[in-house]
């Protein structure tokens, strides 16, 4: 049977007619600001300018052998057979444009982007995703600039670009182009051409970029300029001040002002929801897109990722994790170009630290006229925020004095002003000022050792709180237990579990939102989510402690998220896990807070059960090291040693996380203890799970007879309890038969499992069984059937949101491509698989799923340069694009064989 006769995987498109596959270098160009230039010159003159621009560029492109694919307006799309030719054409074209005497001394600023990749020729037209990537590269450029992708740079010869030529490439760092994975970009520095440009118009670095602000940033021009200067001259700058002074907003604005100075990217790390200093490292790793290997100190991994890159790292709300300052010091010492901007209520006390105390907003003279009053920063903020709740609000002679007095009373503190401005919905500025005057005792209600401004802020929060009725105050205090916001269901369970408050919780939330004490945002699947600003949450926790309810509400919080984990556990191994993974992701701060309370309050049984149930979330979302760390702490906590179901859950979860990190000795130890514990508990279903775990460990050790015996024990125990895990044990047995060279027996064993999985509609087990069948079919060289089942398994894993399964199937299809004479395709699939394993920080054990090293085997069949391009192209694919490529019949051209002994790297 030919490949075209193979069954089509569910969801896969019908293969198009055969296409000619080509590797080409694409060049896109257009005039920056062409519409403005036409307005300034007039249509007739601009038409002549555009025509001359076309002549000059066409001549440069033609001389270099470029083939013009399309011209529209002021843009070009040209294809070259080599990267060298494309770059020379771009430089010659820009030089011709620069030398041309344009009307009125104007300069025609053309932006050019160059990228190399695979394309297809269909009916005389070139098509392919890499053409789109080239267009994105051009769109990121500025007028007069030539931007080159990393793939193209790797293909340039020393004779074209290098220290001995008049053309050099400048590293612009890693950028995320729209619809594509992050990649490194370069621009051209050439004699006779401009060399200074604004930052690229890309989506920025792959890091956690600066937060989007829903309200305007008012004032602070002087402060932004001062902090900008510090960031360009110092390596550690700390913005200090009490909560509510606007440290975070100033940090965002200052970081935005220096984006172009940090080609390595800017990473924003929000620490407001973290209270454990040990979690700062994982937070920084996540923000820098660093994978937590879990096998060495995380600080070393982060430092290795930063290296010599000029990166700006912004750490917001550092005060509650002050002991983590040591990690910041280590990173600064190890990374010579790293710059760190911190917001904190106090200094980090590190060598070279530059403090910048954030001042209050500028205040007006209450006796001044309304226009002059409106020019002050504090009043401008009040007016802007007042209009958010009452669009018709205007500063005029009737209210300007009252607004000035409010701002003065609140010492120009931004958060306090925002809280006061929100009251314009119901009160006039004069009424607000009067209430503030009557509440002077509240405004000074903070602890006596706090700075005056912080006491004022606490007073402002207390004033908003005091406007609530007693029931709403109780609700506000109880809501403060949520570390990362809450859904309506969670709020109802925590705030009014027994209905004793006698209030509709949704109405109560609306009341708190009206007072700016909480804000609503969109959660999973559009479900509303309610969140407090951190400083307001701190005030709420103080109220909760004062009420005597703190421990009871934290107990409710722990119980709620324990129940949520119990509901999520079976769904995390079902066919469609994506929804529940998203649910737990958005609740991760709450999960961590619940686990921390379980440890602090001695409720380790509940904590172990909660953590053990969510280990598959930590696995699939790349939190392996963090998940294993908290499970280890729980297992070592006082009172945790007792043989309980909770400890069993935690042992199983810890073993699973170590397994997916490929740390097999640690996994073995946890699994063996799990076996003994569940045996003592008499839990037959858990015992079946224990033997299943050990079967995989024996298979990894290549003790296939032992593995088969353990799978048989697991199968029998699952059958006894009616558990569906028996399917997994049978699939494991079939996998071992294949690994031990008994492919025919493996097919006979897995066939009934495929039928059973189809019958009961379990897509997860169906995908797993098809994966085993595909590898056995490859061993028997039944290539067409192998391809069909591998593609079906890939579709199922992708639809389930299972990244480990997707990575495994991409590798399987890569092996098949290598075996059937398609080394370029094999390398692309291998690159996609390896990149996905990197992104999830783990994957299936290679000794169970990988039969040979694709990179080494396929790399011997093509020239090293072509192999590198194919592997890099795979690594750059988004997961959905990699799946689409694997389901298609696309291939990369096979270049000349590599010289003997030179495999691709």
Tab-separated table of C-alpha atoms in Angstrom, residues 171-601:
chain	number	residue	atom	x	y	z
A	171	UNK	CA	22.571	40.861	17.010
A	172	UNK	CA	19.202	42.397	17.981
A	173	UNK	CA	18.310	39.628	20.412
A	174	UNK	CA	15.327	37.301	20.525
A	175	UNK	CA	12.007	38.606	19.226
A	176	UNK	CA	8.535	37.147	18.937
A	177	UNK	CA	7.047	37.779	15.516
A	178	UNK	CA	3.277	37.627	15.259
A	179	UNK	CA	2.005	34.028	14.858
A	180	UNK	CA	5.540	32.550	15.190
A	181	UNK	CA	7.755	31.183	17.958
A	182	UNK	CA	10.528	33.475	19.268
A	183	UNK	CA	13.658	33.735	17.157
A	184	UNK	CA	16.838	35.788	17.017
A	185	UNK	CA	16.982	38.694	14.557
A	186	UNK	CA	19.930	40.679	13.184
A	187	UNK	CA	20.256	43.951	11.304
A	188	UNK	CA	22.859	45.068	8.785
A	189	UNK	CA	25.614	47.559	9.490
A	190	UNK	CA	27.139	48.574	6.148
A	191	UNK	CA	29.336	51.398	4.968
A	192	UNK	CA	27.309	54.302	3.628
A	193	UNK	CA	24.080	53.306	5.354
A	194	UNK	CA	22.453	54.446	8.637
A	195	UNK	CA	23.324	52.316	11.653
A	196	UNK	CA	21.063	53.716	14.384
A	197	UNK	CA	17.407	52.707	14.492
A	198	UNK	CA	14.507	52.597	16.976
A	199	UNK	CA	13.551	49.234	18.525
A	200	UNK	CA	12.105	46.665	16.149
A	201	UNK	CA	8.347	46.619	15.643
A	202	UNK	CA	8.134	42.984	16.752
A	203	UNK	CA	6.127	41.428	19.541
A	204	UNK	CA	9.256	41.768	21.685
A	205	UNK	CA	11.182	39.068	23.467
A	206	UNK	CA	9.736	35.659	24.373
A	207	UNK	CA	9.870	36.662	28.002
A	208	UNK	CA	6.963	37.721	30.191
A	209	UNK	CA	6.665	41.233	28.755
A	210	UNK	CA	5.575	44.358	30.575
A	211	UNK	CA	1.983	44.177	31.842
A	212	UNK	CA	-0.666	45.932	29.803
A	213	UNK	CA	-2.251	48.789	31.740
A	214	UNK	CA	-5.989	49.299	31.554
A	215	UNK	CA	-5.788	52.905	32.734
A	216	UNK	CA	-3.652	55.808	31.577
A	217	UNK	CA	-0.302	56.541	33.225
A	218	UNK	CA	-0.611	60.088	34.515
A	219	UNK	CA	2.333	62.413	35.140
A	220	UNK	CA	5.700	61.151	36.402
A	221	UNK	CA	7.662	62.423	33.358
A	222	UNK	CA	10.547	63.599	35.551
A	223	UNK	CA	10.641	60.348	37.524
A	224	UNK	CA	10.562	58.222	34.367
A	225	UNK	CA	13.517	60.185	32.984
A	226	UNK	CA	15.492	59.790	36.200
A	227	UNK	CA	14.890	56.052	36.471
A	228	UNK	CA	15.715	55.647	32.779
A	229	UNK	CA	19.089	57.299	33.345
A	230	UNK	CA	19.773	55.009	36.303
A	231	UNK	CA	18.926	51.890	34.273
A	232	UNK	CA	21.393	52.902	31.594
A	233	UNK	CA	24.197	53.441	34.115
A	234	UNK	CA	23.580	51.010	36.987
A	235	UNK	CA	22.928	47.270	37.178
A	236	UNK	CA	20.574	47.150	40.188
A	237	UNK	CA	17.992	49.877	40.697
A	238	UNK	CA	15.411	49.568	43.498
A	239	UNK	CA	12.285	51.724	43.572
A	240	UNK	CA	11.325	52.034	47.238
A	241	UNK	CA	8.304	53.367	49.044
A	242	UNK	CA	5.200	52.186	50.866
A	243	UNK	CA	2.376	50.383	49.147
A	244	UNK	CA	0.284	52.597	46.918
A	245	UNK	CA	2.959	55.142	45.958
A	246	UNK	CA	2.919	53.965	42.358
A	247	UNK	CA	6.161	51.997	42.315
A	248	UNK	CA	4.776	49.383	39.928
A	249	UNK	CA	3.371	51.869	37.417
A	250	UNK	CA	6.601	53.867	37.456
A	251	UNK	CA	8.622	50.676	36.909
A	252	UNK	CA	6.494	49.777	33.882
A	253	UNK	CA	6.856	53.232	32.346
A	254	UNK	CA	10.604	53.362	32.976
A	255	UNK	CA	11.094	49.870	31.542
A	256	UNK	CA	9.095	50.838	28.444
A	257	UNK	CA	11.361	53.846	27.932
A	258	UNK	CA	14.477	51.649	27.653
A	259	UNK	CA	13.129	48.695	25.660
A	260	UNK	CA	15.404	49.481	22.720
A	261	UNK	CA	18.466	49.418	24.968
A	262	UNK	CA	18.026	45.754	25.922
A	263	UNK	CA	18.233	43.604	22.772
A	264	UNK	CA	18.086	40.445	24.870
A	265	UNK	CA	14.574	41.357	26.027
A	266	UNK	CA	12.715	42.647	29.065
A	267	UNK	CA	11.146	40.215	31.540
A	268	UNK	CA	8.491	41.224	34.074
A	269	UNK	CA	8.281	39.057	37.205
A	270	UNK	CA	5.282	39.845	39.395
A	271	UNK	CA	5.854	38.642	42.964
A	272	UNK	CA	2.744	40.065	44.627
A	273	UNK	CA	1.110	36.656	45.042
A	274	UNK	CA	4.281	34.929	46.294
A	275	UNK	CA	5.217	34.895	49.979
A	276	UNK	CA	7.712	32.013	49.979
A	277	UNK	CA	11.240	33.166	48.971
A	278	UNK	CA	11.903	29.675	47.583
A	279	UNK	CA	9.367	30.371	44.829
A	280	UNK	CA	11.171	33.450	43.493
A	281	UNK	CA	13.563	31.289	41.476
A	282	UNK	CA	10.730	29.407	39.730
A	283	UNK	CA	8.943	32.710	39.081
A	284	UNK	CA	12.058	34.216	37.463
A	285	UNK	CA	12.589	31.022	35.471
A	286	UNK	CA	9.023	31.148	34.167
A	287	UNK	CA	9.345	34.830	33.260
A	288	UNK	CA	12.592	34.217	31.372
A	289	UNK	CA	11.195	31.136	29.599
A	290	UNK	CA	13.795	29.012	31.407
A	291	UNK	CA	12.938	25.335	31.833
A	292	UNK	CA	13.239	24.039	35.394
A	293	UNK	CA	15.282	20.864	34.991
A	294	UNK	CA	14.976	19.955	38.655
A	295	UNK	CA	18.376	18.243	38.497
A	296	UNK	CA	20.651	21.164	39.483
A	297	UNK	CA	20.276	24.498	41.311
A	298	UNK	CA	17.738	26.586	39.450
A	299	UNK	CA	19.910	29.693	39.782
A	300	UNK	CA	22.590	28.027	37.659
A	301	UNK	CA	20.051	27.190	34.958
A	302	UNK	CA	18.738	30.775	34.921
A	303	UNK	CA	22.243	32.250	34.800
A	304	UNK	CA	23.196	29.927	31.954
A	305	UNK	CA	20.129	31.045	29.993
A	306	UNK	CA	20.900	34.760	30.473
A	307	UNK	CA	24.619	34.349	29.798
A	308	UNK	CA	26.049	37.511	28.286
A	309	UNK	CA	22.719	38.821	26.986
A	310	UNK	CA	21.787	42.414	27.792
A	311	UNK	CA	18.486	41.736	29.512
A	312	UNK	CA	16.326	43.878	31.796
A	313	UNK	CA	14.767	41.874	34.624
A	314	UNK	CA	11.982	43.660	36.525
A	315	UNK	CA	11.043	42.214	39.934
A	316	UNK	CA	7.817	43.734	41.246
A	317	UNK	CA	6.750	43.624	44.933
A	318	UNK	CA	9.924	42.115	46.384
A	319	UNK	CA	9.393	43.060	50.027
A	320	UNK	CA	7.673	39.846	51.136
A	321	UNK	CA	10.404	37.629	49.647
A	322	UNK	CA	13.426	39.600	50.890
A	323	UNK	CA	15.591	36.499	51.610
A	324	UNK	CA	15.589	35.824	47.861
A	325	UNK	CA	17.882	38.836	47.426
A	326	UNK	CA	20.777	36.380	47.497
A	327	UNK	CA	19.531	34.854	44.234
A	328	UNK	CA	19.410	38.305	42.613
A	329	UNK	CA	23.002	38.874	43.705
A	330	UNK	CA	24.081	35.541	42.231
A	331	UNK	CA	22.475	36.344	38.886
A	332	UNK	CA	24.088	39.785	38.735
A	333	UNK	CA	27.487	38.277	39.521
A	334	UNK	CA	27.136	35.519	36.904
A	335	UNK	CA	25.584	37.608	34.101
A	336	UNK	CA	27.714	40.683	33.301
A	337	UNK	CA	25.159	42.422	31.055
A	338	UNK	CA	22.068	41.783	33.187
A	339	UNK	CA	20.259	44.829	34.652
A	340	UNK	CA	17.664	44.402	37.432
A	341	UNK	CA	14.898	46.853	38.311
A	342	UNK	CA	13.149	46.116	41.633
A	343	UNK	CA	10.085	47.570	43.329
A	344	UNK	CA	10.044	47.033	47.078
A	345	UNK	CA	9.172	48.668	50.351
A	346	UNK	CA	12.803	48.240	51.383
A	347	UNK	CA	16.237	47.748	49.893
A	348	UNK	CA	17.748	44.397	48.934
A	349	UNK	CA	21.068	45.444	50.588
A	350	UNK	CA	23.204	44.144	47.723
A	351	UNK	CA	26.493	45.591	46.535
A	352	UNK	CA	26.044	48.241	43.849
A	353	UNK	CA	22.342	48.731	44.582
A	354	UNK	CA	20.958	52.159	43.643
A	355	UNK	CA	17.908	53.242	45.592
A	356	UNK	CA	15.258	55.493	44.051
A	357	UNK	CA	12.631	56.560	46.620
A	358	UNK	CA	9.395	57.023	44.684
A	359	UNK	CA	7.908	60.424	45.548
A	360	UNK	CA	4.229	61.231	45.828
A	361	UNK	CA	2.466	62.941	42.933
A	362	UNK	CA	2.842	66.682	42.623
A	363	UNK	CA	0.183	68.609	44.576
A	364	UNK	CA	-1.588	71.817	43.555
A	365	UNK	CA	-2.020	75.060	45.428
A	366	UNK	CA	-5.641	74.912	46.652
A	367	UNK	CA	-5.867	78.688	46.204
A	368	UNK	CA	-4.913	78.559	42.521
A	369	UNK	CA	-7.409	78.850	39.681
A	370	UNK	CA	-9.020	75.647	38.289
A	371	UNK	CA	-6.733	75.564	35.241
A	372	UNK	CA	-3.597	75.679	37.350
A	373	UNK	CA	-5.026	73.139	39.791
A	374	UNK	CA	-5.744	70.761	36.890
A	375	UNK	CA	-2.097	70.858	35.786
A	376	UNK	CA	-0.888	69.091	38.927
A	377	UNK	CA	-0.182	65.365	38.639
A	378	UNK	CA	-2.310	64.380	41.611
A	379	UNK	CA	-5.378	66.260	40.360
A	380	UNK	CA	-4.866	64.973	36.814
A	381	UNK	CA	-4.916	61.429	38.196
A	382	UNK	CA	-8.066	62.122	40.208
A	383	UNK	CA	-9.846	63.543	37.153
A	384	UNK	CA	-8.776	60.682	34.892
A	385	UNK	CA	-9.959	58.018	37.341
A	386	UNK	CA	-13.168	59.915	38.159
A	387	UNK	CA	-14.074	59.923	34.475
A	388	UNK	CA	-13.682	56.149	34.438
A	389	UNK	CA	-16.723	55.863	36.731
A	390	UNK	CA	-18.506	59.057	35.656
A	391	UNK	CA	-17.579	59.997	32.042
A	392	UNK	CA	-19.138	63.461	32.255
A	393	UNK	CA	-16.961	64.544	35.193
A	394	UNK	CA	-15.118	67.829	34.596
A	395	UNK	CA	-12.833	69.892	36.788
A	396	UNK	CA	-14.323	73.368	37.124
A	397	UNK	CA	-14.679	76.265	39.502
A	398	UNK	CA	-17.313	74.436	41.554
A	399	UNK	CA	-15.160	71.442	42.462
A	400	UNK	CA	-11.503	72.252	41.790
A	401	UNK	CA	-10.784	73.440	45.327
A	402	UNK	CA	-12.373	70.317	46.835
A	403	UNK	CA	-10.397	68.031	44.503
A	404	UNK	CA	-7.167	69.832	45.397
A	405	UNK	CA	-7.959	69.418	49.094
A	406	UNK	CA	-8.657	65.693	48.645
A	407	UNK	CA	-5.320	65.180	46.897
A	408	UNK	CA	-3.502	67.136	49.572
A	409	UNK	CA	-5.269	65.221	52.347
A	410	UNK	CA	-4.138	61.985	50.737
A	411	UNK	CA	-0.528	63.215	50.400
A	412	UNK	CA	-0.571	62.656	46.640
A	413	UNK	CA	-0.574	58.874	47.040
A	414	UNK	CA	-1.817	57.375	43.740
A	415	UNK	CA	-3.769	54.439	45.157
A	416	UNK	CA	-5.452	56.573	47.810
A	417	UNK	CA	-6.423	59.112	45.138
A	418	UNK	CA	-7.821	56.368	42.923
A	419	UNK	CA	-9.934	55.029	45.795
A	420	UNK	CA	-11.256	58.492	46.531
A	421	UNK	CA	-11.947	59.241	42.848
A	422	UNK	CA	-14.042	56.075	42.579
A	423	UNK	CA	-16.482	57.646	45.036
A	424	UNK	CA	-17.409	60.280	42.425
A	425	UNK	CA	-19.921	57.721	41.203
A	426	UNK	CA	-22.032	58.547	44.276
A	427	UNK	CA	-20.599	61.656	45.952
A	428	UNK	CA	-19.483	65.115	44.907
A	429	UNK	CA	-15.849	66.081	45.532
A	430	UNK	CA	-17.038	68.334	48.345
A	431	UNK	CA	-18.818	65.404	50.030
A	432	UNK	CA	-15.759	63.220	49.626
A	433	UNK	CA	-13.571	65.916	51.197
A	434	UNK	CA	-15.995	66.237	54.104
A	435	UNK	CA	-15.973	62.506	54.767
A	436	UNK	CA	-12.188	62.458	54.655
A	437	UNK	CA	-12.084	65.297	57.167
A	438	UNK	CA	-14.414	63.418	59.499
A	439	UNK	CA	-12.314	60.246	59.077
A	440	UNK	CA	-8.996	61.798	60.064
A	441	UNK	CA	-8.633	59.232	62.835
A	442	UNK	CA	-8.957	56.430	60.324
A	443	UNK	CA	-6.437	58.071	58.006
A	444	UNK	CA	-3.814	57.796	60.718
A	445	UNK	CA	-4.897	54.322	61.728
A	446	UNK	CA	-1.806	52.403	60.702
A	447	UNK	CA	0.848	51.004	63.011
A	448	UNK	CA	2.843	53.793	64.675
A	449	UNK	CA	6.151	52.613	63.215
A	450	UNK	CA	4.892	52.870	59.625
A	451	UNK	CA	5.866	55.868	57.473
A	452	UNK	CA	3.300	58.676	57.431
A	453	UNK	CA	2.382	58.045	53.813
A	454	UNK	CA	1.742	54.374	54.454
A	455	UNK	CA	-0.453	55.267	57.411
A	456	UNK	CA	-2.324	57.646	55.117
A	457	UNK	CA	-2.808	54.946	52.518
A	458	UNK	CA	-4.055	52.517	55.135
A	459	UNK	CA	-6.440	55.192	56.229
A	460	UNK	CA	-7.718	55.657	52.689
A	461	UNK	CA	-8.302	51.933	52.344
A	462	UNK	CA	-9.913	51.833	55.757
A	463	UNK	CA	-12.140	54.738	54.759
A	464	UNK	CA	-13.425	52.864	51.686
A	465	UNK	CA	-13.845	49.788	53.873
A	466	UNK	CA	-15.774	51.807	56.482
A	467	UNK	CA	-18.325	52.861	53.863
A	468	UNK	CA	-19.414	49.223	53.560
A	469	UNK	CA	-22.261	47.771	55.559
A	470	UNK	CA	-21.271	45.126	58.160
A	471	UNK	CA	-22.154	42.199	55.907
A	472	UNK	CA	-20.077	43.566	53.028
A	473	UNK	CA	-17.159	44.146	55.422
A	474	UNK	CA	-17.311	40.498	56.466
A	475	UNK	CA	-17.423	39.466	52.829
A	476	UNK	CA	-14.451	41.720	51.978
A	477	UNK	CA	-12.342	40.278	54.785
A	478	UNK	CA	-13.123	36.693	53.853
A	479	UNK	CA	-12.368	37.293	50.165
A	480	UNK	CA	-8.861	38.423	51.092
A	481	UNK	CA	-7.913	34.776	51.692
A	482	UNK	CA	-7.651	34.254	47.918
A	483	UNK	CA	-4.062	34.659	46.770
A	484	UNK	CA	-4.747	34.949	43.059
A	485	UNK	CA	-8.362	35.974	42.778
A	486	UNK	CA	-11.449	33.795	42.776
A	487	UNK	CA	-14.323	32.569	40.678
A	488	UNK	CA	-17.886	33.220	41.731
A	489	UNK	CA	-18.251	29.586	42.870
A	490	UNK	CA	-15.124	29.834	45.010
A	491	UNK	CA	-16.264	33.128	46.502
A	492	UNK	CA	-19.632	31.634	47.420
A	493	UNK	CA	-17.966	28.601	49.027
A	494	UNK	CA	-15.603	30.697	51.135
A	495	UNK	CA	-17.675	33.790	51.910
A	496	UNK	CA	-21.036	32.285	52.696
A	497	UNK	CA	-20.691	28.517	52.845
A	498	UNK	CA	-23.653	28.067	55.165
A	499	UNK	CA	-25.793	30.948	53.885
A	500	UNK	CA	-25.645	32.676	57.272
A	501	UNK	CA	-24.684	36.066	55.802
A	502	UNK	CA	-28.033	36.293	54.058
A	503	UNK	CA	-26.584	38.042	50.997
A	504	UNK	CA	-26.406	37.235	47.313
A	505	UNK	CA	-22.661	36.873	46.845
A	506	UNK	CA	-22.731	38.253	43.309
A	507	UNK	CA	-24.476	41.397	44.532
A	508	UNK	CA	-21.921	41.660	47.297
A	509	UNK	CA	-19.077	41.402	44.799
A	510	UNK	CA	-20.640	44.169	42.746
A	511	UNK	CA	-20.735	46.371	45.863
A	512	UNK	CA	-17.045	45.754	46.531
A	513	UNK	CA	-16.211	46.470	42.874
A	514	UNK	CA	-18.077	49.774	43.089
A	515	UNK	CA	-15.824	50.717	46.000
A	516	UNK	CA	-12.712	49.760	43.932
A	517	UNK	CA	-11.843	47.167	46.566
A	518	UNK	CA	-11.947	44.339	44.019
A	519	UNK	CA	-11.815	44.271	40.241
A	520	UNK	CA	-13.371	41.898	37.749
A	521	UNK	CA	-11.435	40.279	34.924
A	522	UNK	CA	-11.941	37.425	32.510
A	523	UNK	CA	-10.973	33.932	33.625
A	524	UNK	CA	-11.087	30.494	31.979
A	525	UNK	CA	-13.683	30.209	29.190
A	526	UNK	CA	-14.786	33.785	29.826
A	527	UNK	CA	-15.872	33.072	33.405
A	528	UNK	CA	-15.652	36.227	35.554
A	529	UNK	CA	-12.859	36.352	38.091
A	530	UNK	CA	-12.533	38.709	41.037
A	531	UNK	CA	-9.176	39.990	42.274
A	532	UNK	CA	-7.902	42.384	44.931
A	533	UNK	CA	-4.895	44.639	44.590
A	534	UNK	CA	-2.209	43.309	46.870
A	535	UNK	CA	-2.177	46.248	49.280
A	536	UNK	CA	-5.966	46.024	49.651
A	537	UNK	CA	-5.724	42.270	50.183
A	538	UNK	CA	-3.205	42.878	52.980
A	539	UNK	CA	-5.649	45.224	54.669
A	540	UNK	CA	-8.396	42.620	54.263
A	541	UNK	CA	-6.240	39.937	55.877
A	542	UNK	CA	-5.670	42.237	58.840
A	543	UNK	CA	-9.434	42.644	59.173
A	544	UNK	CA	-9.904	38.895	58.891
A	545	UNK	CA	-7.337	38.269	61.626
A	546	UNK	CA	-8.949	40.900	63.841
A	547	UNK	CA	-12.322	39.200	63.422
A	548	UNK	CA	-10.923	35.922	64.730
A	549	UNK	CA	-11.937	34.124	61.523
A	550	UNK	CA	-8.558	33.896	59.785
A	551	UNK	CA	-7.798	30.258	60.580
A	552	UNK	CA	-11.342	29.094	59.885
A	553	UNK	CA	-11.471	30.847	56.521
A	554	UNK	CA	-8.056	29.468	55.577
A	555	UNK	CA	-9.367	26.023	56.484
A	556	UNK	CA	-12.325	26.596	54.137
A	557	UNK	CA	-9.918	27.757	51.443
A	558	UNK	CA	-7.818	24.600	51.834
A	559	UNK	CA	-10.914	22.404	51.776
A	560	UNK	CA	-12.262	24.123	48.657
A	561	UNK	CA	-9.091	23.654	46.657
A	562	UNK	CA	-8.702	20.125	47.979
A	563	UNK	CA	-12.166	19.373	46.573
A	564	UNK	CA	-11.258	21.122	43.312
A	565	UNK	CA	-8.163	18.927	43.021
A	566	UNK	CA	-10.275	15.834	43.661
A	567	UNK	CA	-12.577	16.829	40.789
A	568	UNK	CA	-9.656	17.657	38.516
A	569	UNK	CA	-7.603	14.496	39.162
A	570	UNK	CA	-9.474	12.086	36.847
A	571	UNK	CA	-9.836	14.786	34.177
A	572	UNK	CA	-6.059	15.320	33.978
A	573	UNK	CA	-5.662	11.877	32.376
A	574	UNK	CA	-8.804	12.046	30.245
A	575	UNK	CA	-8.903	12.684	26.536
A	576	UNK	CA	-9.383	16.434	26.810
A	577	UNK	CA	-7.282	17.834	29.641
A	578	UNK	CA	-6.884	21.355	28.310
A	579	UNK	CA	-9.827	22.904	30.174
A	580	UNK	CA	-8.749	21.519	33.542
A	581	UNK	CA	-5.116	22.409	32.967
A	582	UNK	CA	-6.231	26.000	32.346
A	583	UNK	CA	-8.413	25.936	35.453
A	584	UNK	CA	-5.578	24.784	37.711
A	585	UNK	CA	-3.124	27.177	36.029
A	586	UNK	CA	-5.235	30.236	36.866
A	587	UNK	CA	-5.735	28.885	40.408
A	588	UNK	CA	-2.054	28.052	40.889
A	589	UNK	CA	-1.460	30.892	43.365
A	590	UNK	CA	-4.422	29.689	45.413
A	591	UNK	CA	-3.177	26.097	45.242
A	592	UNK	CA	0.237	27.174	46.527
A	593	UNK	CA	-1.376	29.227	49.298
A	594	UNK	CA	-3.531	26.262	50.313
A	595	UNK	CA	-0.529	23.936	50.356
A	596	UNK	CA	1.469	26.456	52.399
A	597	UNK	CA	-1.389	26.710	54.928
A	598	UNK	CA	-1.600	22.905	55.073
A	599	UNK	CA	2.054	22.819	56.152
A	600	UNK	CA	1.820	25.776	58.567
A	601	UNK	CA	-1.344	24.496	60.239
